[in-house]
XYZ file of C-alpha atoms in Angstrom:
667
model
C 36.966 22.115 -40.546
C 36.101 21.202 -44.129
C 32.310 20.109 -44.617
C 33.765 17.180 -46.366
C 34.220 15.611 -43.072
C 30.864 15.351 -42.454
C 30.565 12.275 -44.912
C 34.549 11.066 -45.001
C 36.703 9.377 -42.247
C 39.989 8.568 -42.226
C 41.416 5.259 -41.282
C 44.575 3.682 -39.384
C 46.584 3.432 -42.710
C 45.828 7.499 -43.342
C 43.355 7.111 -45.910
C 40.023 8.545 -46.071
C 36.895 6.379 -46.781
C 33.290 7.556 -48.112
C 30.881 6.851 -45.415
C 28.190 6.233 -47.940
C 29.702 3.407 -49.735
C 33.077 2.693 -48.198
C 35.260 3.818 -51.156
C 39.075 4.625 -50.194
C 41.223 7.514 -51.621
C 44.855 8.645 -50.552
C 44.626 11.860 -48.745
C 48.246 13.502 -49.339
C 48.365 16.441 -47.152
C 45.425 18.406 -46.589
C 43.921 18.174 -49.724
C 40.076 17.456 -50.059
C 39.768 17.324 -54.061
C 39.857 13.433 -54.473
C 37.019 13.677 -51.718
C 34.916 16.255 -53.579
C 35.175 15.070 -56.783
C 33.833 11.758 -55.495
C 30.991 13.444 -54.014
C 30.356 14.983 -57.294
C 30.016 11.935 -59.358
C 28.705 9.530 -56.845
C 26.963 11.270 -54.135
C 25.577 14.334 -56.309
C 22.708 15.380 -53.868
C 24.983 15.366 -50.717
C 27.668 17.159 -53.018
C 24.974 19.794 -53.573
C 24.170 20.247 -50.177
C 27.461 20.439 -48.821
C 28.871 22.562 -51.611
C 25.680 25.137 -50.817
C 26.803 25.097 -47.163
C 30.469 25.713 -48.283
C 29.840 28.493 -50.997
C 27.111 30.148 -48.342
C 30.043 30.312 -45.379
C 32.829 31.372 -47.900
C 31.647 32.545 -51.062
C 29.241 35.210 -49.832
C 30.514 36.774 -46.718
C 34.236 36.623 -47.157
C 35.844 40.012 -47.963
C 36.888 40.315 -51.553
C 35.144 37.208 -52.860
C 32.587 37.414 -55.711
C 29.135 37.444 -54.992
C 26.972 35.259 -56.557
C 24.268 36.434 -58.445
C 22.214 33.368 -58.739
C 18.820 34.136 -57.782
C 18.111 30.305 -57.264
C 21.043 29.824 -55.218
C 20.043 32.752 -52.793
C 16.302 30.910 -52.474
C 18.177 27.457 -51.699
C 20.252 29.027 -48.975
C 16.896 30.615 -47.605
C 15.264 27.268 -47.616
C 18.219 25.339 -46.132
C 18.449 27.856 -43.139
C 14.770 27.499 -42.575
C 14.801 23.687 -42.549
C 17.751 23.682 -39.763
C 14.943 23.935 -37.236
C 11.752 22.455 -37.353
C 10.024 25.609 -35.603
C 11.119 28.616 -37.087
C 11.375 31.381 -34.644
C 11.329 35.455 -35.220
C 15.017 35.589 -35.107
C 15.612 32.802 -37.494
C 13.382 34.444 -40.122
C 15.016 37.816 -40.010
C 18.196 35.582 -40.226
C 16.832 34.255 -43.605
C 15.534 37.742 -44.767
C 19.050 39.176 -44.154
C 20.570 36.119 -46.425
C 18.049 36.910 -48.927
C 18.764 40.782 -49.039
C 22.037 40.537 -49.525
C 21.851 38.249 -52.520
C 19.489 40.213 -54.547
C 21.085 43.758 -53.639
C 24.579 41.703 -55.275
C 22.047 40.697 -57.963
C 21.088 44.283 -59.129
C 24.100 45.628 -59.395
C 27.029 43.549 -58.873
C 29.671 45.020 -61.410
C 29.188 48.239 -59.421
C 30.206 47.086 -56.094
C 32.958 49.008 -54.538
C 35.205 48.257 -51.489
C 33.317 50.682 -49.297
C 29.972 49.216 -50.342
C 31.194 45.846 -49.908
C 32.490 46.511 -46.542
C 28.975 47.832 -45.236
C 27.793 44.632 -46.590
C 29.827 42.723 -44.476
C 29.303 44.991 -41.561
C 25.964 44.577 -41.483
C 25.679 40.767 -42.074
C 28.502 39.860 -39.618
C 25.661 38.999 -36.897
C 24.008 36.801 -39.098
C 27.262 34.955 -40.296
C 27.852 34.192 -36.744
C 24.352 33.066 -36.052
C 24.592 30.833 -39.251
C 27.770 29.201 -37.828
C 26.171 27.869 -34.990
C 22.637 26.835 -36.633
C 24.973 24.635 -38.892
C 26.449 23.100 -36.018
C 22.847 21.907 -34.888
C 22.366 19.709 -37.816
C 23.484 15.844 -36.691
C 24.103 12.881 -39.120
C 23.462 9.627 -38.179
C 27.108 8.925 -37.602
C 27.338 12.016 -35.064
C 24.425 11.087 -33.155
C 26.257 7.543 -32.728
C 29.076 9.133 -31.027
C 26.577 11.488 -28.610
C 24.923 8.292 -27.839
C 28.204 6.593 -26.778
C 29.422 9.648 -24.762
C 26.082 9.617 -22.603
C 26.502 5.511 -22.202
C 30.144 6.466 -21.084
C 28.798 8.937 -18.803
C 25.842 6.476 -17.054
C 28.004 3.703 -17.160
C 31.606 5.153 -15.459
C 29.855 7.355 -12.981
C 27.310 5.050 -11.848
C 24.063 6.838 -13.023
C 20.791 5.432 -13.651
C 18.898 4.691 -16.629
C 16.165 6.662 -15.784
C 18.406 9.829 -16.493
C 17.460 10.146 -19.845
C 13.786 10.514 -18.860
C 14.351 13.025 -16.291
C 12.895 16.525 -17.372
C 15.609 18.720 -16.131
C 18.015 16.303 -17.821
C 16.233 16.865 -21.260
C 15.964 20.540 -20.792
C 20.006 20.620 -20.380
C 20.644 18.467 -23.281
C 18.080 20.375 -25.620
C 19.778 23.932 -24.600
C 23.349 22.386 -25.771
C 21.771 20.871 -29.201
C 18.186 21.170 -30.297
C 18.516 18.653 -32.453
C 20.008 15.940 -30.613
C 17.223 13.493 -29.513
C 18.289 11.295 -26.201
C 17.785 7.558 -26.687
C 15.540 5.606 -24.373
C 16.422 3.459 -21.825
C 15.774 0.309 -23.979
C 18.414 1.609 -26.400
C 20.991 2.282 -23.703
C 20.230 -1.212 -21.843
C 20.136 -3.109 -25.024
C 22.638 -1.651 -27.316
C 24.932 1.065 -25.969
C 26.072 -0.260 -22.843
C 25.997 -4.006 -23.920
C 28.115 -2.675 -26.843
C 31.096 -0.971 -24.823
C 30.930 -3.756 -21.995
C 32.020 -6.042 -25.191
C 34.654 -3.400 -26.036
C 35.961 -3.115 -22.553
C 36.411 -6.508 -21.839
C 38.089 -7.545 -25.417
C 40.510 -5.048 -24.177
C 40.972 -6.461 -20.810
C 41.228 -10.065 -22.476
C 44.176 -8.422 -24.828
C 45.696 -7.415 -21.613
C 45.833 -10.445 -19.530
C 46.831 -12.632 -22.644
C 49.932 -10.566 -22.428
C 50.525 -10.896 -18.872
C 52.663 -13.655 -17.466
C 51.613 -14.492 -13.704
C 48.069 -13.533 -11.894
C 47.170 -13.581 -7.888
C 43.428 -13.268 -7.512
C 41.003 -11.683 -4.908
C 37.517 -12.502 -4.450
C 34.987 -12.076 -1.928
C 30.712 -12.050 -1.400
C 28.374 -9.798 -1.249
C 24.587 -8.792 -0.864
C 23.180 -5.476 -2.436
C 20.707 -3.038 -0.974
C 18.187 -4.783 -3.223
C 18.774 -8.035 -1.588
C 21.060 -9.511 -4.704
C 24.171 -11.655 -4.352
C 26.933 -11.198 -6.099
C 30.631 -12.373 -6.145
C 33.507 -10.680 -7.168
C 36.893 -11.395 -9.135
C 39.848 -9.297 -9.607
C 43.359 -9.930 -11.075
C 46.544 -8.694 -10.358
C 49.623 -8.925 -12.523
C 52.793 -7.199 -13.943
C 52.303 -5.488 -17.356
C 54.516 -5.015 -19.819
C 55.803 -1.802 -18.211
C 57.155 -3.821 -15.138
C 53.945 -2.276 -12.878
C 51.466 -3.832 -10.864
C 48.445 -3.282 -12.103
C 44.712 -4.972 -11.543
C 41.365 -5.300 -13.496
C 38.198 -6.545 -12.310
C 37.347 -9.716 -13.974
C 33.535 -10.013 -13.396
C 31.057 -9.523 -10.579
C 28.359 -12.010 -11.399
C 25.351 -13.157 -9.462
C 25.565 -15.960 -6.955
C 21.969 -17.078 -6.919
C 23.127 -20.406 -5.179
C 23.836 -21.376 -1.939
C 27.238 -19.862 -0.797
C 29.007 -23.007 0.000
C 32.518 -23.845 -0.958
C 31.770 -26.205 -3.922
C 29.344 -23.377 -5.567
C 31.868 -20.245 -5.223
C 34.612 -22.410 -6.538
C 32.202 -23.570 -9.603
C 31.728 -19.840 -10.235
C 35.287 -18.419 -9.888
C 36.541 -21.466 -12.320
C 33.996 -20.348 -14.892
C 35.051 -16.390 -14.776
C 38.951 -17.973 -14.873
C 37.955 -19.999 -17.793
C 36.071 -17.259 -19.802
C 39.835 -15.363 -19.864
C 41.614 -18.466 -20.893
C 44.447 -18.440 -18.074
C 46.084 -21.333 -17.464
C 46.639 -23.065 -14.297
C 50.595 -22.439 -14.624
C 49.801 -18.474 -14.683
C 47.941 -18.465 -11.397
C 50.348 -17.614 -8.183
C 47.913 -17.427 -5.563
C 43.990 -16.487 -4.462
C 43.549 -14.057 -1.860
C 40.461 -14.233 0.665
C 39.026 -13.710 3.856
C 39.044 -16.509 6.562
C 35.285 -18.029 6.090
C 35.189 -21.566 6.034
C 33.571 -21.474 2.236
C 36.076 -19.348 1.034
C 38.618 -22.079 2.243
C 36.902 -24.869 0.823
C 36.434 -23.122 -2.711
C 39.992 -22.442 -2.689
C 41.281 -25.958 -2.083
C 38.708 -27.271 -4.393
C 40.189 -24.980 -7.253
C 43.574 -25.985 -6.154
C 45.388 -22.811 -6.196
C 47.816 -21.728 -3.164
C 45.806 -19.459 -0.700
C 46.738 -16.427 1.249
C 44.609 -15.325 4.214
C 43.668 -11.655 3.766
C 45.510 -9.488 6.269
C 43.455 -7.131 6.782
C 40.739 -9.427 7.976
C 43.343 -11.163 10.003
C 43.997 -7.992 11.969
C 40.509 -7.199 12.108
C 39.719 -10.261 13.872
C 42.517 -9.807 16.407
C 41.191 -6.577 17.452
C 37.779 -7.501 17.597
C 39.239 -10.074 20.292
C 41.092 -7.431 22.026
C 37.783 -5.366 22.251
C 36.105 -8.334 24.227
C 39.009 -8.811 26.608
C 37.096 -9.149 30.299
C 39.476 -5.692 31.578
C 38.556 -3.866 27.993
C 35.289 -4.386 27.167
C 33.601 -2.519 29.853
C 35.526 0.330 29.016
C 34.817 -0.001 25.240
C 31.198 -0.110 25.964
C 31.355 3.482 27.618
C 33.101 4.971 24.546
C 29.921 3.537 22.565
C 27.472 4.853 24.912
C 28.958 8.236 24.765
C 29.119 7.931 20.937
C 25.394 7.542 20.710
C 24.481 10.415 23.164
C 26.327 12.444 20.586
C 25.019 10.832 17.160
C 21.379 10.917 18.379
C 21.074 14.372 19.977
C 22.044 17.582 18.124
C 21.651 19.331 21.390
C 24.399 17.365 23.312
C 26.317 18.291 20.115
C 25.696 22.212 20.904
C 26.173 21.756 24.590
C 29.651 19.791 24.128
C 30.621 22.951 22.158
C 29.856 25.245 24.940
C 31.935 23.178 27.146
C 34.810 22.876 24.430
C 34.647 26.720 24.487
C 34.910 26.906 28.318
C 37.852 24.981 28.570
C 39.849 26.085 25.586
C 39.549 22.565 23.964
C 39.693 21.953 20.066
C 36.213 22.152 18.735
C 35.856 18.759 17.371
C 32.936 16.668 16.693
C 32.786 13.133 17.924
C 33.292 11.038 14.570
C 30.811 7.906 13.614
C 31.611 4.560 14.620
C 30.691 1.591 12.644
C 30.632 -2.202 13.838
C 32.324 -3.274 10.781
C 35.344 -0.923 10.848
C 37.258 -1.199 13.907
C 39.321 1.424 13.102
C 36.200 4.154 13.702
C 37.083 3.035 17.360
C 40.044 4.208 17.417
C 39.162 7.465 16.149
C 36.543 7.839 18.818
C 39.101 6.614 21.692
C 41.522 9.216 20.469
C 38.981 11.879 20.552
C 37.741 11.021 23.834
C 41.622 11.041 25.239
C 41.811 14.792 23.885
C 38.854 15.659 25.209
C 38.681 13.851 28.489
C 38.619 17.192 30.647
C 35.540 18.940 28.932
C 34.075 15.383 28.611
C 33.975 14.730 32.088
C 32.419 17.995 32.958
C 29.744 17.579 29.769
C 28.648 14.228 31.399
C 27.924 15.625 34.874
C 26.023 18.320 33.845
C 24.113 17.103 30.663
C 20.459 16.628 31.671
C 21.234 17.042 35.422
C 23.587 13.932 35.207
C 21.929 11.340 33.522
C 24.920 10.303 31.760
C 27.541 10.756 34.656
C 27.940 6.935 35.076
C 29.855 7.258 31.910
C 32.655 9.055 33.106
C 35.987 7.566 33.061
C 38.149 6.668 36.267
C 41.577 6.898 35.792
C 41.934 3.419 35.092
C 39.601 3.677 32.342
C 41.933 6.259 30.865
C 44.968 4.056 30.990
C 42.980 1.530 29.093
C 42.054 3.661 26.413
C 45.565 4.602 25.906
C 46.866 0.884 26.224
C 44.293 0.342 23.345
C 45.549 3.605 21.243
C 48.836 2.497 21.086
C 48.491 -0.865 20.126
C 45.626 -0.298 17.555
C 47.063 3.141 15.878
C 50.306 1.016 14.716
C 47.754 -1.985 13.065
C 45.659 0.960 11.435
C 49.023 2.136 9.558
C 49.787 -1.395 8.983
C 46.337 -1.988 7.216
C 46.220 1.093 5.250
C 49.560 0.694 3.779
C 49.001 -3.055 3.107
C 45.238 -2.225 1.309
C 46.731 -0.786 -2.286
C 46.978 -2.752 -5.233
C 49.261 -0.836 -7.330
C 52.638 -1.729 -5.130
C 53.833 -4.997 -3.986
C 52.215 -5.907 -0.526
C 52.349 -9.682 -0.403
C 55.942 -9.965 0.757
C 55.531 -7.757 3.845
C 53.307 -9.917 5.483
C 55.899 -12.068 7.188
C 58.420 -9.158 8.258
C 55.403 -7.404 9.696
C 54.705 -10.266 11.778
C 58.177 -10.666 12.756
C 58.195 -6.890 13.752
C 55.083 -7.222 16.110
C 56.988 -10.248 17.605
C 59.908 -8.403 18.238
C 57.600 -5.452 20.291
C 55.817 -8.346 22.251
C 59.698 -9.781 23.109
C 60.684 -6.118 24.341
C 57.790 -5.685 26.310
C 58.266 -8.968 27.905
C 61.268 -8.331 28.908
C 60.628 -5.023 30.537
C 58.198 -6.673 32.820
C 59.478 -9.858 33.564
C 60.452 -8.648 37.128
C 57.234 -6.863 37.700
C 54.372 -9.135 37.901
C 52.198 -6.460 39.621
C 52.715 -3.879 36.620
C 49.156 -4.085 35.472
C 49.797 -1.763 32.220
C 52.474 -3.907 31.207
C 50.575 -7.170 31.695
C 47.709 -5.319 29.685
C 50.013 -4.559 26.848
C 51.388 -8.004 26.954
C 48.272 -9.753 26.357
C 46.882 -7.340 23.612
C 50.278 -8.223 21.499
C 49.664 -11.931 22.221
C 46.210 -11.636 21.094
C 47.090 -10.401 17.701
C 50.467 -12.513 17.023
C 48.023 -15.692 17.968
C 45.730 -14.670 15.130
C 48.622 -13.973 12.218
C 50.529 -17.451 13.708
C 47.466 -19.258 13.313
C 46.780 -17.817 9.637
C 50.238 -17.738 8.265
C 52.929 -20.164 9.713
C 53.924 -22.317 7.422
C 52.940 -20.577 4.306
C 55.356 -21.613 1.842
C 54.180 -18.912 -0.934
C 54.573 -16.100 1.826
C 58.202 -17.158 2.540
C 59.270 -17.474 -1.261
C 57.644 -13.870 -1.765
C 59.833 -12.470 1.070
C 62.803 -14.149 0.369
C 62.784 -12.699 -3.616
C 61.566 -9.338 -2.447
C 65.036 -7.205 -2.170
C 63.795 -5.089 0.829
C 63.500 -8.195 2.938
C 65.783 -11.070 1.480
C 65.802 -13.709 4.326
C 66.426 -11.082 7.298
C 62.760 -11.478 8.613
C 62.165 -15.525 8.164
C 62.498 -17.794 10.805
C 64.510 -21.195 9.846
C 66.955 -23.254 11.395
C 69.267 -24.313 8.764
C 70.020 -21.419 6.037
C 70.835 -24.567 3.450
C 67.276 -26.103 4.062
C 65.810 -22.419 3.137
C 68.063 -22.016 0.046
C 66.988 -25.564 -0.943
C 63.445 -24.504 -0.466
C 63.633 -21.261 -2.334
C 65.779 -23.305 -5.354
C 62.945 -25.777 -5.876
C 60.424 -22.903 -6.176
C 62.474 -21.056 -8.755
C 63.035 -24.106 -10.624
C 59.662 -25.453 -10.875
C 58.482 -21.930 -11.756
C 60.946 -21.851 -14.520
C 60.276 -25.083 -15.791
C 56.668 -24.673 -15.764
C 56.812 -21.454 -17.536
C 58.920 -23.262 -20.680
C 56.394 -25.738 -20.969
C 53.918 -22.719 -20.974
C 55.559 -21.166 -23.895
C 56.547 -18.365 -21.480
C 58.156 -15.410 -23.795
C 60.570 -13.727 -21.977
C 63.860 -11.668 -22.362
C 65.479 -14.018 -19.397
C 65.352 -17.264 -21.762
C 67.334 -15.396 -24.079
C 69.971 -15.016 -21.827
C 70.175 -18.389 -20.985
C 70.202 -19.602 -25.071
C 73.645 -21.387 -26.081
C 75.908 -18.674 -28.145
C 78.745 -19.239 -29.901
C 81.178 -16.514 -29.382
C 84.370 -15.672 -31.775
C 87.638 -16.001 -29.945
C 89.121 -12.526 -30.382
C 92.317 -11.053 -28.540
C 94.181 -13.155 -26.342
C 92.167 -16.317 -26.179
C 92.991 -16.878 -29.787
C 97.000 -16.813 -28.247
C 96.340 -18.222 -25.067
C 93.459 -20.298 -25.908
C 90.069 -20.899 -23.528
C 90.373 -22.361 -20.026
C 88.036 -25.023 -19.564
C 86.299 -23.559 -16.266
C 85.725 -20.390 -18.528
C 82.282 -18.959 -18.190
C 81.484 -18.698 -21.717
C 80.479 -22.790 -21.294
C 78.045 -21.600 -18.827
C 74.965 -22.643 -20.853
C 76.336 -25.902 -20.257
C 75.777 -25.850 -16.694
C 72.378 -27.845 -15.331
C 69.892 -25.620 -14.112
C 70.026 -26.449 -10.587
C 73.889 -25.446 -10.786
C 73.128 -21.731 -12.323
C 70.071 -21.360 -9.783
C 72.421 -22.004 -7.127
C 74.787 -19.560 -8.498
C 72.103 -16.842 -8.637
C 70.635 -17.554 -5.382
C 74.079 -17.256 -3.645
C 75.120 -13.964 -5.334
C 71.353 -12.597 -4.650
C 71.740 -13.098 -0.923
C 75.238 -12.060 -0.480
C 74.454 -8.652 -2.008
C 73.315 -6.303 0.683
C 68.873 -5.465 0.883
C 67.522 -2.121 -0.333
C 65.905 0.607 1.097
C 62.208 -0.123 2.171
C 61.342 3.045 0.082
C 62.772 1.465 -3.009
C 60.310 -0.567 -5.609
C 61.484 -3.856 -5.804
C 59.829 -4.643 -9.064
C 62.073 -1.356 -10.533
C 64.775 -3.343 -8.960
C 64.159 -6.815 -10.378
C 63.571 -5.073 -13.728
C 67.284 -3.403 -13.749
C 68.633 -6.640 -12.393
C 66.900 -9.552 -14.731
C 70.172 -10.214 -16.800
C 71.974 -10.864 -14.066
C 69.258 -13.048 -12.317
C 67.610 -14.719 -15.332
C 66.335 -17.827 -13.657
C 64.986 -16.047 -10.275
C 63.654 -13.291 -12.427
C 60.885 -15.156 -13.780
C 60.141 -16.405 -9.903
C 60.087 -12.782 -9.127
C 57.609 -11.857 -11.402
C 55.115 -14.505 -9.918
C 55.855 -13.813 -6.587
C 55.244 -10.156 -6.551
C 51.964 -10.451 -7.960
C 50.712 -11.570 -4.465
C 48.442 -9.619 -2.485
C 48.409 -9.034 1.296
C 44.653 -7.981 1.385
C 41.346 -8.849 -0.696
C 40.550 -4.987 -0.091
C 40.716 -5.325 -3.977
C 37.335 -7.138 -4.301
C 36.021 -5.776 -1.504
C 36.123 -2.331 -3.466
C 33.816 -3.732 -6.061
C 31.054 -3.762 -3.337
C 31.913 -0.473 -2.132
C 31.573 1.166 -5.780
C 29.178 -1.799 -6.775
C 26.672 -0.678 -3.974
C 26.215 2.691 -5.636
C 24.644 0.822 -8.979
C 21.784 -1.466 -7.485
C 20.220 0.866 -4.965
C 16.666 1.792 -3.455
C 16.329 3.985 -6.470
C 17.022 0.941 -9.162
C 15.906 -2.007 -7.461
C 14.182 -3.273 -10.795
C 17.763 -3.423 -12.111
C 18.473 -6.920 -13.450
C 21.381 -8.895 -12.373
C 23.118 -9.121 -15.819
C 22.790 -4.807 -16.347
C 23.968 -4.602 -12.753
C 27.192 -7.105 -13.544
C 27.573 -4.979 -16.726
C 27.634 -1.557 -15.054
C 29.655 -2.864 -11.960
C 32.258 -4.000 -14.569
C 32.543 -0.721 -16.507
C 32.568 1.084 -12.853
C 35.428 -0.831 -11.922
C 37.412 -1.054 -15.257
C 36.741 2.684 -15.887
C 40.453 3.042 -16.943
C 39.926 0.513 -19.708
C 36.401 1.466 -21.169
C 37.328 3.163 -24.612
C 36.511 6.915 -24.170
C 34.153 8.349 -27.542
C 36.175 10.301 -29.868
C 34.958 13.640 -31.699
């Protein structure tokens, strides 16, 4: 690349701009003549510097080129090479002397240089040429340093690195090895300039994306960091211009006030207003079932959806506390503690596994806040039952033999596994935020109720079947929690009906006409509100009156009065009934198909319902997206960064969560 690009840069219009004076020039093809002429007349010192480097690299060492016999030029080259490094090593002196000798030899007898003698000079200086190329790369101008600073800030922000990284001796040595002339910025430069600048750029990008979206669903949750700092996070979920469901973190800010419903509502309202999101674009808010969260959503007057993951977690916790189950669960926890706190126990269990030809597996860790970790423990115990019983009898002379499982205990564990395993799979599949999940809540509840009915029918005549009664009680515990939180949620009914994978197949209703009326009112209200909100959508154009020129047979026979060409004159409610009947009469699509793709393909067939579908498809089944903020955010304010201010922590968490939107430094 030409040395001229150290002074010029290209703009979006294809022109080149002088960094020093902002003068613009046309740049046809790859010509740099205009730029060199500009430097020669406007910035002569810089021209001489770059021209010297250009002739140094191409005029002296290129085979067949004329050798400059200007003695002063030789001295300038030597001086320039020495100035590249403040401290001149022996190797650099040899490079400079080599260049000087080449210039002197060419000055004494340039007219008698032959091809062979020039080849000799070229060969002896090839090593020096390579070294000079590397040394010229070490020189940095101001713009180059800013680019490297930005790359460093990008690395720190998106990878949750501490600001103190720039003060680590090992990191300094590493950076110096890459480029000795680059000076690392201080912590103050990063915290007061580079990171805030990156935060502002990223926020502007997200604001522009959100401005082009039509509908939003929010998820939120509160969290306290390891440094005892309280935060509240807010994520939004929307369909982009490519008709894909995406999400963004709107903020993770300090919540120093008491976590009451009023205070939480005030903070959430402030975040939403910062992005200028109008009320008619907001579809729902997904939170846990805490009383303060419920009150906050009511104060905001936003439709609420309870987190399905939290609901299942509450249900499983109640199952663990059932009288006939809690003693067995206590045994499982006690056995876990043996292996979690003793490496000798792990060693002895390994010997027993080898003796009984069992898989050599370690007992997984258990967490009170992650109920699925109990499932993993239960599955290991069922698999290792024979070896575990032997271990408990002999380890420490039978101290723990009272923890051995009876046959009835193993039955309980197997029943637990059979119930909890499907729940774990449901939770995993509904925790994503890049595909439609909210519409699956009611079908999942319907499926669980169907399983409960099957178990009830099988055990109606066998009241003494303890196993059947136990499974039935577990299912009933789960369904009671789900009915309490989701029964009568009209928004979820709309989401399910507008999902072409489900429609009304999993909806409980007494009269289909009443259900159709409810869906129609939802779609009509959504469409009217979007029109009032200047909703820009191709589906609106489908309803615009269009005059058609009569052609063909219509010229001869005329147009019947009931012809669909006059469909634009039909009231909106009648059009909607026509769309809804057509939609419900068509078969459902496969579960593996994406409902967003289906609606995108059929938006011209259902132009009014399409608007409501875009709104309903944003609903999330869980608040996992906001909890992910805290999973990653926990790596920002750590014990080693306890002095990090709340403002800086918020900026870093925001950049980490929105990594896909952070502009990457260009080189």
